[in-house]
Short mmCIF file of N, CA and C in Angstrom, two decimals:
data_model
loop_
_atom_site.label_atom_id
_atom_site.label_comp_id
_atom_site.label_asym_id
_atom_site.label_seq_id
_atom_site.Cartn_x
_atom_site.Cartn_y
_atom_site.Cartn_z
N UNK A 340 29.47 -55.79 -49.78
CA UNK A 340 29.39 -55.49 -51.19
C UNK A 340 29.20 -53.98 -51.33
N UNK A 341 29.97 -53.38 -52.22
CA UNK A 341 29.85 -51.94 -52.43
C UNK A 341 28.64 -51.61 -53.30
N UNK A 342 28.36 -50.33 -53.48
CA UNK A 342 27.17 -49.88 -54.21
C UNK A 342 27.20 -50.34 -55.66
N UNK A 343 28.36 -50.32 -56.28
CA UNK A 343 28.48 -50.75 -57.67
C UNK A 343 28.20 -52.25 -57.80
N UNK A 344 28.74 -53.03 -56.89
CA UNK A 344 28.49 -54.47 -56.89
C UNK A 344 27.03 -54.79 -56.63
N UNK A 345 26.42 -54.06 -55.71
CA UNK A 345 25.00 -54.26 -55.41
C UNK A 345 24.14 -53.96 -56.64
N UNK A 346 24.45 -52.90 -57.33
CA UNK A 346 23.69 -52.55 -58.54
C UNK A 346 23.89 -53.61 -59.63
N UNK A 347 25.10 -54.09 -59.76
CA UNK A 347 25.40 -55.14 -60.75
C UNK A 347 24.62 -56.42 -60.42
N UNK A 348 24.58 -56.77 -59.14
CA UNK A 348 23.85 -57.96 -58.72
C UNK A 348 22.34 -57.80 -58.98
N UNK A 349 21.80 -56.66 -58.63
CA UNK A 349 20.36 -56.41 -58.88
C UNK A 349 20.03 -56.50 -60.37
N UNK A 350 20.90 -55.94 -61.19
CA UNK A 350 20.69 -55.98 -62.64
C UNK A 350 20.72 -57.43 -63.15
N UNK A 351 21.66 -58.21 -62.64
CA UNK A 351 21.74 -59.62 -63.03
C UNK A 351 20.46 -60.36 -62.64
N UNK A 352 19.99 -60.16 -61.42
CA UNK A 352 18.78 -60.83 -60.95
C UNK A 352 17.58 -60.41 -61.79
N UNK A 353 17.47 -59.11 -62.08
CA UNK A 353 16.35 -58.63 -62.91
C UNK A 353 16.37 -59.25 -64.30
N UNK A 354 17.55 -59.36 -64.89
CA UNK A 354 17.65 -59.84 -66.28
C UNK A 354 17.61 -61.35 -66.41
N UNK A 355 18.15 -62.10 -65.46
CA UNK A 355 18.33 -63.54 -65.66
C UNK A 355 17.51 -64.43 -64.74
N UNK A 356 16.79 -63.86 -63.78
CA UNK A 356 16.10 -64.71 -62.80
C UNK A 356 15.00 -65.56 -63.41
N UNK A 357 14.30 -65.07 -64.44
CA UNK A 357 13.22 -65.89 -65.01
C UNK A 357 13.78 -67.12 -65.72
N UNK A 358 14.88 -66.97 -66.44
CA UNK A 358 15.49 -68.13 -67.11
C UNK A 358 16.06 -69.10 -66.08
N UNK A 359 16.68 -68.57 -65.04
CA UNK A 359 17.23 -69.43 -64.00
C UNK A 359 16.12 -70.13 -63.22
N UNK A 360 14.99 -69.47 -63.03
CA UNK A 360 13.86 -70.09 -62.33
C UNK A 360 13.30 -71.26 -63.13
N UNK A 361 13.23 -71.13 -64.45
CA UNK A 361 12.75 -72.25 -65.27
C UNK A 361 13.63 -73.48 -65.07
N UNK A 362 14.92 -73.28 -65.08
CA UNK A 362 15.85 -74.39 -64.86
C UNK A 362 15.66 -74.98 -63.47
N UNK A 363 15.54 -74.12 -62.46
CA UNK A 363 15.38 -74.59 -61.08
C UNK A 363 14.09 -75.39 -60.92
N UNK A 364 13.01 -74.93 -61.52
CA UNK A 364 11.73 -75.64 -61.43
C UNK A 364 11.85 -77.01 -62.08
N UNK A 365 12.49 -77.07 -63.23
CA UNK A 365 12.68 -78.37 -63.89
C UNK A 365 13.54 -79.30 -63.04
N UNK A 366 14.58 -78.77 -62.44
CA UNK A 366 15.43 -79.59 -61.58
C UNK A 366 14.66 -80.13 -60.38
N UNK A 367 13.64 -79.40 -59.95
CA UNK A 367 12.82 -79.82 -58.80
C UNK A 367 11.59 -80.61 -59.22
N UNK A 368 11.56 -81.07 -60.44
CA UNK A 368 10.46 -81.93 -60.89
C UNK A 368 9.16 -81.18 -61.12
N UNK A 369 9.23 -79.91 -61.47
CA UNK A 369 8.04 -79.15 -61.76
C UNK A 369 7.44 -78.45 -60.54
N UNK A 370 8.05 -78.61 -59.39
CA UNK A 370 7.56 -77.97 -58.17
C UNK A 370 8.09 -76.53 -58.14
N UNK A 371 7.21 -75.59 -58.44
CA UNK A 371 7.61 -74.18 -58.54
C UNK A 371 8.15 -73.65 -57.21
N UNK A 372 7.50 -74.01 -56.12
CA UNK A 372 7.94 -73.51 -54.82
C UNK A 372 9.34 -74.01 -54.46
N UNK A 373 9.59 -75.28 -54.71
CA UNK A 373 10.93 -75.83 -54.45
C UNK A 373 11.95 -75.19 -55.39
N UNK A 374 11.56 -74.93 -56.65
CA UNK A 374 12.44 -74.26 -57.59
C UNK A 374 12.79 -72.85 -57.15
N UNK A 375 11.77 -72.13 -56.62
CA UNK A 375 12.03 -70.79 -56.12
C UNK A 375 13.00 -70.83 -54.94
N UNK A 376 12.82 -71.81 -54.05
CA UNK A 376 13.73 -71.96 -52.91
C UNK A 376 15.15 -72.26 -53.38
N UNK A 377 15.25 -73.17 -54.35
CA UNK A 377 16.56 -73.55 -54.88
C UNK A 377 17.26 -72.33 -55.49
N UNK A 378 16.53 -71.55 -56.29
CA UNK A 378 17.12 -70.37 -56.92
C UNK A 378 17.48 -69.32 -55.87
N UNK A 379 16.61 -69.11 -54.91
CA UNK A 379 16.90 -68.11 -53.88
C UNK A 379 18.17 -68.46 -53.11
N UNK A 380 18.32 -69.73 -52.75
CA UNK A 380 19.53 -70.16 -52.05
C UNK A 380 20.77 -69.96 -52.92
N UNK A 381 20.64 -70.25 -54.21
CA UNK A 381 21.77 -70.07 -55.12
C UNK A 381 22.15 -68.60 -55.24
N UNK A 382 21.15 -67.73 -55.32
CA UNK A 382 21.44 -66.30 -55.43
C UNK A 382 22.06 -65.75 -54.15
N UNK A 383 21.63 -66.26 -53.00
CA UNK A 383 22.23 -65.83 -51.73
C UNK A 383 23.71 -66.23 -51.70
N UNK A 384 24.00 -67.44 -52.13
CA UNK A 384 25.40 -67.88 -52.14
C UNK A 384 26.22 -67.05 -53.12
N UNK A 385 25.65 -66.74 -54.29
CA UNK A 385 26.36 -65.94 -55.29
C UNK A 385 26.58 -64.52 -54.80
N UNK A 386 25.62 -63.95 -54.08
CA UNK A 386 25.74 -62.57 -53.60
C UNK A 386 26.94 -62.41 -52.67
N UNK A 387 27.22 -63.41 -51.89
CA UNK A 387 28.36 -63.34 -50.98
C UNK A 387 29.70 -63.29 -51.68
N UNK A 388 29.77 -63.79 -52.90
CA UNK A 388 31.03 -63.82 -53.65
C UNK A 388 30.96 -62.98 -54.91
N UNK A 389 29.95 -62.12 -55.02
CA UNK A 389 29.64 -61.44 -56.27
C UNK A 389 30.83 -60.70 -56.87
N UNK A 390 31.63 -60.04 -56.07
CA UNK A 390 32.75 -59.23 -56.58
C UNK A 390 33.84 -60.10 -57.22
N UNK A 391 33.88 -61.39 -56.86
CA UNK A 391 34.94 -62.27 -57.36
C UNK A 391 34.48 -63.20 -58.48
N UNK A 392 33.23 -63.07 -58.92
CA UNK A 392 32.68 -63.97 -59.94
C UNK A 392 32.94 -63.40 -61.33
N UNK A 393 33.54 -64.23 -62.21
CA UNK A 393 33.82 -63.79 -63.58
C UNK A 393 32.61 -63.97 -64.49
N UNK A 394 31.97 -65.13 -64.41
CA UNK A 394 30.80 -65.44 -65.24
C UNK A 394 29.62 -65.73 -64.32
N UNK A 395 28.82 -64.71 -64.01
CA UNK A 395 27.77 -64.86 -63.00
C UNK A 395 26.73 -65.93 -63.33
N UNK A 396 26.26 -65.98 -64.56
CA UNK A 396 25.21 -66.96 -64.88
C UNK A 396 25.72 -68.38 -64.76
N UNK A 397 26.89 -68.64 -65.28
CA UNK A 397 27.47 -69.98 -65.18
C UNK A 397 27.69 -70.35 -63.71
N UNK A 398 28.11 -69.39 -62.91
CA UNK A 398 28.35 -69.63 -61.49
C UNK A 398 27.05 -69.98 -60.77
N UNK A 399 25.98 -69.21 -61.03
CA UNK A 399 24.70 -69.47 -60.37
C UNK A 399 24.13 -70.81 -60.83
N UNK A 400 24.23 -71.12 -62.12
CA UNK A 400 23.74 -72.41 -62.62
C UNK A 400 24.49 -73.57 -61.96
N UNK A 401 25.79 -73.42 -61.81
CA UNK A 401 26.58 -74.45 -61.15
C UNK A 401 26.12 -74.65 -59.71
N UNK A 402 25.80 -73.56 -59.02
CA UNK A 402 25.28 -73.66 -57.66
C UNK A 402 23.95 -74.41 -57.67
N UNK A 403 23.07 -74.08 -58.63
CA UNK A 403 21.77 -74.77 -58.74
C UNK A 403 21.97 -76.28 -58.88
N UNK A 404 22.83 -76.67 -59.81
CA UNK A 404 23.04 -78.10 -60.06
C UNK A 404 23.63 -78.79 -58.84
N UNK A 405 24.60 -78.15 -58.21
CA UNK A 405 25.25 -78.77 -57.06
C UNK A 405 24.31 -78.86 -55.86
N UNK A 406 23.46 -77.85 -55.67
CA UNK A 406 22.49 -77.93 -54.58
C UNK A 406 21.51 -79.07 -54.84
N UNK A 407 21.10 -79.24 -56.10
CA UNK A 407 20.17 -80.32 -56.43
C UNK A 407 20.84 -81.67 -56.21
N UNK A 408 22.10 -81.78 -56.57
CA UNK A 408 22.85 -83.02 -56.32
C UNK A 408 22.89 -83.29 -54.82
N UNK A 409 23.14 -82.26 -54.02
CA UNK A 409 23.17 -82.44 -52.57
C UNK A 409 21.83 -82.93 -52.04
N UNK A 410 20.75 -82.46 -52.64
CA UNK A 410 19.43 -82.91 -52.20
C UNK A 410 19.24 -84.40 -52.43
N UNK A 411 19.68 -84.93 -53.61
CA UNK A 411 19.47 -86.35 -53.83
C UNK A 411 20.52 -87.21 -53.19
N UNK A 412 21.50 -86.62 -52.57
CA UNK A 412 22.46 -87.40 -51.81
C UNK A 412 22.13 -87.46 -50.33
N UNK A 413 21.10 -86.75 -49.92
CA UNK A 413 20.71 -86.76 -48.52
C UNK A 413 20.31 -88.18 -48.10
N UNK A 414 20.69 -88.53 -46.90
CA UNK A 414 20.36 -89.86 -46.41
C UNK A 414 18.86 -90.03 -46.22
N UNK A 415 18.19 -89.01 -45.69
CA UNK A 415 16.75 -89.06 -45.46
C UNK A 415 16.08 -88.04 -46.37
N UNK A 416 15.53 -88.48 -47.49
CA UNK A 416 14.88 -87.53 -48.39
C UNK A 416 13.63 -86.92 -47.75
N UNK A 417 13.27 -85.77 -48.21
CA UNK A 417 12.07 -85.12 -47.70
C UNK A 417 10.86 -85.96 -48.06
N UNK A 418 9.96 -86.12 -47.13
CA UNK A 418 8.79 -86.94 -47.36
C UNK A 418 7.57 -86.12 -47.72
N UNK A 419 7.64 -84.81 -47.56
CA UNK A 419 6.49 -84.00 -47.87
C UNK A 419 6.43 -83.73 -49.38
N UNK A 420 5.25 -83.57 -49.88
CA UNK A 420 5.04 -83.29 -51.29
C UNK A 420 4.24 -82.00 -51.40
N UNK A 421 4.78 -81.03 -52.10
CA UNK A 421 4.09 -79.77 -52.29
C UNK A 421 3.16 -79.88 -53.49
N UNK A 422 1.96 -79.38 -53.32
CA UNK A 422 1.01 -79.40 -54.42
C UNK A 422 0.52 -77.97 -54.63
N UNK A 423 0.73 -77.48 -55.82
CA UNK A 423 0.30 -76.12 -56.13
C UNK A 423 -1.19 -76.10 -56.43
N UNK A 424 -1.81 -75.00 -56.14
CA UNK A 424 -3.23 -74.84 -56.46
C UNK A 424 -3.36 -74.64 -57.97
N UNK A 425 -4.45 -75.10 -58.55
CA UNK A 425 -4.61 -74.90 -60.00
C UNK A 425 -4.71 -73.40 -60.30
N UNK A 426 -4.09 -72.98 -61.37
CA UNK A 426 -4.11 -71.56 -61.69
C UNK A 426 -5.52 -71.12 -62.09
N UNK A 427 -5.88 -69.95 -61.64
CA UNK A 427 -7.16 -69.40 -62.02
C UNK A 427 -6.93 -68.41 -63.14
N UNK A 428 -7.93 -68.21 -63.93
CA UNK A 428 -7.81 -67.26 -65.03
C UNK A 428 -8.67 -67.70 -66.19
N UNK A 429 -8.48 -67.01 -67.27
CA UNK A 429 -9.26 -67.31 -68.47
C UNK A 429 -8.74 -68.58 -69.13
N UNK A 430 -9.65 -69.35 -69.74
CA UNK A 430 -9.19 -70.54 -70.45
C UNK A 430 -8.32 -70.15 -71.65
N UNK A 431 -7.39 -71.03 -71.95
CA UNK A 431 -6.49 -70.76 -73.07
C UNK A 431 -7.20 -71.03 -74.39
N UNK A 432 -6.79 -70.34 -75.44
CA UNK A 432 -7.38 -70.61 -76.76
C UNK A 432 -7.13 -72.06 -77.17
N UNK A 433 -7.98 -72.58 -78.06
CA UNK A 433 -7.92 -73.98 -78.47
C UNK A 433 -6.60 -74.36 -79.13
N UNK A 434 -5.97 -73.43 -79.85
CA UNK A 434 -4.72 -73.77 -80.54
C UNK A 434 -3.57 -74.00 -79.56
N UNK A 435 -3.71 -73.54 -78.33
CA UNK A 435 -2.67 -73.74 -77.33
C UNK A 435 -2.99 -74.90 -76.38
N UNK A 436 -4.14 -75.52 -76.59
CA UNK A 436 -4.56 -76.60 -75.69
C UNK A 436 -3.61 -77.78 -75.73
N UNK A 437 -3.19 -78.18 -76.93
CA UNK A 437 -2.28 -79.33 -77.05
C UNK A 437 -0.94 -79.03 -76.40
N UNK A 438 -0.44 -77.81 -76.58
CA UNK A 438 0.84 -77.44 -75.97
C UNK A 438 0.73 -77.44 -74.44
N UNK A 439 -0.40 -76.95 -73.93
CA UNK A 439 -0.60 -76.94 -72.48
C UNK A 439 -0.70 -78.35 -71.94
N UNK A 440 -1.40 -79.22 -72.66
CA UNK A 440 -1.52 -80.61 -72.24
C UNK A 440 -0.15 -81.29 -72.22
N UNK A 441 0.65 -81.00 -73.23
CA UNK A 441 1.99 -81.58 -73.30
C UNK A 441 2.84 -81.11 -72.12
N UNK A 442 2.76 -79.83 -71.76
CA UNK A 442 3.52 -79.31 -70.63
C UNK A 442 3.09 -79.98 -69.32
N UNK A 443 1.79 -80.16 -69.14
CA UNK A 443 1.30 -80.77 -67.91
C UNK A 443 1.76 -82.22 -67.81
N UNK A 444 1.61 -82.96 -68.89
CA UNK A 444 2.02 -84.37 -68.90
C UNK A 444 3.52 -84.48 -68.66
N UNK A 445 4.30 -83.62 -69.31
CA UNK A 445 5.75 -83.66 -69.17
C UNK A 445 6.16 -83.30 -67.74
N UNK A 446 5.54 -82.29 -67.16
CA UNK A 446 5.87 -81.88 -65.79
C UNK A 446 5.57 -83.01 -64.81
N UNK A 447 4.41 -83.67 -64.98
CA UNK A 447 4.06 -84.77 -64.09
C UNK A 447 5.02 -85.93 -64.25
N UNK A 448 5.37 -86.24 -65.49
CA UNK A 448 6.30 -87.35 -65.73
C UNK A 448 7.68 -87.03 -65.15
N UNK A 449 8.16 -85.81 -65.34
CA UNK A 449 9.45 -85.43 -64.77
C UNK A 449 9.42 -85.50 -63.25
N UNK A 450 8.29 -85.16 -62.67
CA UNK A 450 8.16 -85.21 -61.22
C UNK A 450 8.23 -86.62 -60.66
N UNK A 451 7.92 -87.62 -61.50
CA UNK A 451 7.96 -89.01 -61.04
C UNK A 451 9.32 -89.67 -61.25
N UNK A 452 10.24 -88.97 -61.92
CA UNK A 452 11.59 -89.50 -62.07
C UNK A 452 12.37 -89.24 -60.79
N UNK A 453 13.48 -89.96 -60.63
CA UNK A 453 14.35 -89.66 -59.49
C UNK A 453 15.03 -88.32 -59.74
N UNK A 454 15.53 -87.73 -58.70
CA UNK A 454 16.19 -86.43 -58.83
C UNK A 454 17.39 -86.52 -59.77
N UNK A 455 18.14 -87.60 -59.69
CA UNK A 455 19.31 -87.75 -60.57
C UNK A 455 18.89 -87.87 -62.03
N UNK A 456 17.86 -88.68 -62.31
CA UNK A 456 17.38 -88.82 -63.68
C UNK A 456 16.88 -87.49 -64.22
N UNK A 457 16.11 -86.79 -63.41
CA UNK A 457 15.56 -85.51 -63.82
C UNK A 457 16.68 -84.51 -64.11
N UNK A 458 17.69 -84.47 -63.24
CA UNK A 458 18.80 -83.54 -63.41
C UNK A 458 19.55 -83.81 -64.70
N UNK A 459 19.81 -85.07 -64.99
CA UNK A 459 20.53 -85.41 -66.23
C UNK A 459 19.72 -84.99 -67.45
N UNK A 460 18.40 -85.25 -67.45
CA UNK A 460 17.57 -84.87 -68.59
C UNK A 460 17.49 -83.35 -68.75
N UNK A 461 17.38 -82.63 -67.65
CA UNK A 461 17.32 -81.17 -67.73
C UNK A 461 18.62 -80.62 -68.31
N UNK A 462 19.74 -81.11 -67.81
CA UNK A 462 21.03 -80.62 -68.30
C UNK A 462 21.25 -80.97 -69.77
N UNK A 463 20.88 -82.18 -70.15
CA UNK A 463 21.11 -82.61 -71.53
C UNK A 463 20.15 -81.96 -72.53
N UNK A 464 18.87 -81.90 -72.21
CA UNK A 464 17.90 -81.50 -73.21
C UNK A 464 17.33 -80.10 -73.01
N UNK A 465 17.18 -79.63 -71.78
CA UNK A 465 16.69 -78.27 -71.57
C UNK A 465 17.84 -77.27 -71.68
N UNK A 466 18.94 -77.58 -71.00
CA UNK A 466 20.12 -76.71 -71.04
C UNK A 466 20.96 -76.98 -72.28
N UNK A 467 20.74 -78.10 -72.96
CA UNK A 467 21.44 -78.47 -74.19
C UNK A 467 22.95 -78.54 -73.99
N UNK A 468 23.35 -79.14 -72.87
CA UNK A 468 24.77 -79.29 -72.58
C UNK A 468 25.29 -80.60 -73.16
N UNK A 469 26.51 -80.61 -73.65
CA UNK A 469 27.11 -81.87 -74.11
C UNK A 469 27.35 -82.82 -72.94
N UNK A 470 27.46 -84.09 -73.26
CA UNK A 470 27.63 -85.12 -72.22
C UNK A 470 28.84 -84.85 -71.34
N UNK A 471 29.92 -84.37 -71.94
CA UNK A 471 31.14 -84.12 -71.16
C UNK A 471 30.91 -83.03 -70.11
N UNK A 472 30.16 -81.98 -70.48
CA UNK A 472 29.88 -80.91 -69.52
C UNK A 472 28.97 -81.40 -68.40
N UNK A 473 27.98 -82.22 -68.76
CA UNK A 473 27.09 -82.78 -67.74
C UNK A 473 27.89 -83.64 -66.77
N UNK A 474 28.78 -84.47 -67.32
CA UNK A 474 29.61 -85.34 -66.48
C UNK A 474 30.47 -84.50 -65.53
N UNK A 475 31.05 -83.43 -66.05
CA UNK A 475 31.90 -82.56 -65.22
C UNK A 475 31.07 -81.91 -64.11
N UNK A 476 29.87 -81.42 -64.45
CA UNK A 476 29.02 -80.77 -63.45
C UNK A 476 28.57 -81.74 -62.36
N UNK A 477 28.24 -82.97 -62.77
CA UNK A 477 27.72 -83.94 -61.81
C UNK A 477 28.82 -84.76 -61.13
N UNK A 478 30.05 -84.59 -61.60
CA UNK A 478 31.15 -85.31 -60.97
C UNK A 478 31.13 -86.80 -61.25
N UNK A 479 30.79 -87.17 -62.49
CA UNK A 479 30.76 -88.58 -62.87
C UNK A 479 31.36 -88.73 -64.25
N UNK A 480 31.37 -89.96 -64.78
CA UNK A 480 31.95 -90.20 -66.10
C UNK A 480 30.93 -89.94 -67.20
N UNK A 481 31.41 -89.78 -68.42
CA UNK A 481 30.54 -89.58 -69.57
C UNK A 481 29.68 -90.83 -69.78
N UNK A 482 30.25 -92.00 -69.54
CA UNK A 482 29.48 -93.24 -69.67
C UNK A 482 28.31 -93.29 -68.69
N UNK A 483 28.52 -92.78 -67.50
CA UNK A 483 27.43 -92.72 -66.51
C UNK A 483 26.34 -91.78 -66.99
N UNK A 484 26.73 -90.64 -67.57
CA UNK A 484 25.73 -89.71 -68.11
C UNK A 484 24.94 -90.38 -69.22
N UNK A 485 25.64 -91.08 -70.12
CA UNK A 485 24.94 -91.75 -71.23
C UNK A 485 23.96 -92.80 -70.73
N UNK A 486 24.41 -93.65 -69.82
CA UNK A 486 23.53 -94.71 -69.34
C UNK A 486 22.36 -94.14 -68.53
N UNK A 487 22.63 -93.10 -67.74
CA UNK A 487 21.55 -92.49 -66.97
C UNK A 487 20.55 -91.81 -67.90
N UNK A 488 21.04 -91.17 -68.95
CA UNK A 488 20.14 -90.55 -69.94
C UNK A 488 19.28 -91.61 -70.59
N UNK A 489 19.88 -92.70 -71.00
CA UNK A 489 19.14 -93.78 -71.67
C UNK A 489 18.05 -94.34 -70.74
N UNK A 490 18.43 -94.66 -69.51
CA UNK A 490 17.46 -95.20 -68.55
C UNK A 490 16.38 -94.17 -68.19
N UNK A 491 16.77 -92.92 -68.09
CA UNK A 491 15.81 -91.87 -67.74
C UNK A 491 14.77 -91.69 -68.84
N UNK A 492 15.23 -91.68 -70.09
CA UNK A 492 14.28 -91.55 -71.21
C UNK A 492 13.35 -92.76 -71.29
N UNK A 493 13.89 -93.94 -71.05
CA UNK A 493 13.06 -95.15 -71.07
C UNK A 493 12.01 -95.09 -69.96
N UNK A 494 12.41 -94.64 -68.79
CA UNK A 494 11.46 -94.53 -67.68
C UNK A 494 10.43 -93.44 -67.96
N UNK A 495 10.86 -92.34 -68.55
CA UNK A 495 9.94 -91.26 -68.90
C UNK A 495 8.90 -91.76 -69.89
N UNK A 496 9.33 -92.54 -70.86
CA UNK A 496 8.38 -93.10 -71.85
C UNK A 496 7.41 -94.08 -71.20
N UNK A 497 7.88 -94.85 -70.22
CA UNK A 497 6.98 -95.80 -69.56
C UNK A 497 6.03 -95.09 -68.60
N UNK A 498 6.49 -94.01 -67.96
CA UNK A 498 5.65 -93.27 -67.04
C UNK A 498 4.57 -92.45 -67.76
N UNK A 499 4.89 -91.99 -68.95
CA UNK A 499 3.96 -91.13 -69.69
C UNK A 499 3.87 -91.55 -71.15
N UNK A 500 3.21 -92.69 -71.42
CA UNK A 500 3.09 -93.12 -72.81
C UNK A 500 2.30 -92.13 -73.66
N UNK A 501 1.50 -91.27 -73.01
CA UNK A 501 0.73 -90.29 -73.75
C UNK A 501 1.63 -89.26 -74.45
N UNK A 502 2.87 -89.13 -74.03
CA UNK A 502 3.79 -88.23 -74.71
C UNK A 502 4.03 -88.69 -76.14
N UNK A 503 4.10 -89.99 -76.35
CA UNK A 503 4.29 -90.53 -77.70
C UNK A 503 3.06 -90.23 -78.56
N UNK A 504 1.87 -90.32 -77.98
CA UNK A 504 0.65 -90.03 -78.71
C UNK A 504 0.61 -88.56 -79.11
N UNK A 505 0.96 -87.67 -78.18
CA UNK A 505 0.97 -86.24 -78.49
C UNK A 505 2.01 -85.93 -79.55
N UNK A 506 3.19 -86.52 -79.44
CA UNK A 506 4.23 -86.30 -80.44
C UNK A 506 3.82 -86.80 -81.81
N UNK A 507 3.12 -87.95 -81.86
CA UNK A 507 2.65 -88.51 -83.11
C UNK A 507 1.60 -87.59 -83.74
N UNK A 508 0.69 -87.05 -82.94
CA UNK A 508 -0.35 -86.15 -83.45
C UNK A 508 0.27 -84.89 -84.03
N UNK A 509 1.30 -84.36 -83.39
CA UNK A 509 1.98 -83.17 -83.91
C UNK A 509 2.65 -83.47 -85.25
N UNK A 510 3.29 -84.63 -85.37
CA UNK A 510 3.95 -85.01 -86.61
C UNK A 510 2.94 -85.19 -87.73
N UNK A 511 1.81 -85.83 -87.42
CA UNK A 511 0.78 -86.03 -88.44
C UNK A 511 0.18 -84.70 -88.88
N UNK A 512 -0.03 -83.78 -87.93
CA UNK A 512 -0.57 -82.47 -88.26
C UNK A 512 0.40 -81.70 -89.15
N UNK A 513 1.69 -81.75 -88.85
CA UNK A 513 2.69 -81.07 -89.66
C UNK A 513 2.75 -81.67 -91.06
N UNK A 514 2.62 -82.99 -91.14
CA UNK A 514 2.66 -83.65 -92.45
C UNK A 514 1.45 -83.26 -93.29
N UNK A 515 0.29 -83.13 -92.68
CA UNK A 515 -0.89 -82.77 -93.45
C UNK A 515 -0.82 -81.33 -93.94
N UNK A 516 -0.10 -80.47 -93.23
CA UNK A 516 0.03 -79.08 -93.66
C UNK A 516 0.92 -78.95 -94.88
N UNK A 517 2.04 -79.66 -94.91
CA UNK A 517 2.96 -79.49 -96.03
C UNK A 517 2.87 -80.64 -97.04
N UNK A 518 1.97 -81.57 -96.83
CA UNK A 518 1.69 -82.68 -97.76
C UNK A 518 2.93 -83.51 -98.07
N UNK A 519 3.85 -83.60 -97.16
CA UNK A 519 5.03 -84.42 -97.36
C UNK A 519 4.89 -85.68 -96.54
N UNK A 520 5.39 -86.82 -97.05
CA UNK A 520 5.27 -88.05 -96.28
C UNK A 520 6.17 -88.00 -95.04
N UNK A 521 5.60 -88.37 -93.92
CA UNK A 521 6.33 -88.42 -92.66
C UNK A 521 6.12 -89.78 -92.04
N UNK A 522 7.21 -90.38 -91.62
CA UNK A 522 7.08 -91.66 -90.94
C UNK A 522 6.80 -91.39 -89.48
N UNK A 523 5.70 -91.90 -89.00
CA UNK A 523 5.31 -91.73 -87.61
C UNK A 523 5.41 -93.09 -86.95
N UNK A 524 6.30 -93.19 -85.96
CA UNK A 524 6.49 -94.47 -85.28
C UNK A 524 5.48 -94.62 -84.16
N UNK A 525 5.01 -95.84 -83.93
CA UNK A 525 4.06 -96.06 -82.82
C UNK A 525 4.73 -95.96 -81.49
#
């Protein structure tokens, strides 16, 4: 890679690595270390072809998704489980407590889904991709994406029923602020 390409690659990594890391961590079920490994491998692969890439972010995201697909197609899945140490620091203000609780519950629930279920949910709802794009990325039909999404959401709801409680509390709080009737489903 020449000096201009190297500078372009460094600039891309500086500007887009945090957004790409969020996606990688979600694809890995909330495991930050595995997400960092996934992103690092994707960036290494992209660096080798950097001069020939037209859309760098789309290319790196495609590598992330395909590497994750390869992981869940392995005959012998990894049996080790990485556990991060609890973060140290100052406690968060009370108004952010509910949001932090929701993130923790969601991360744990996503971690208990299969890799395929997690990948479909991340692509559909975090990346906000249409079903056709998800099907193309995963190499399956749109019907498979729909059924996997449906089953994944049902499993997510069964694994973390507290998400419904948190969502209901947020809806009730919003309704009390603007005094408009809101239907809150159990």
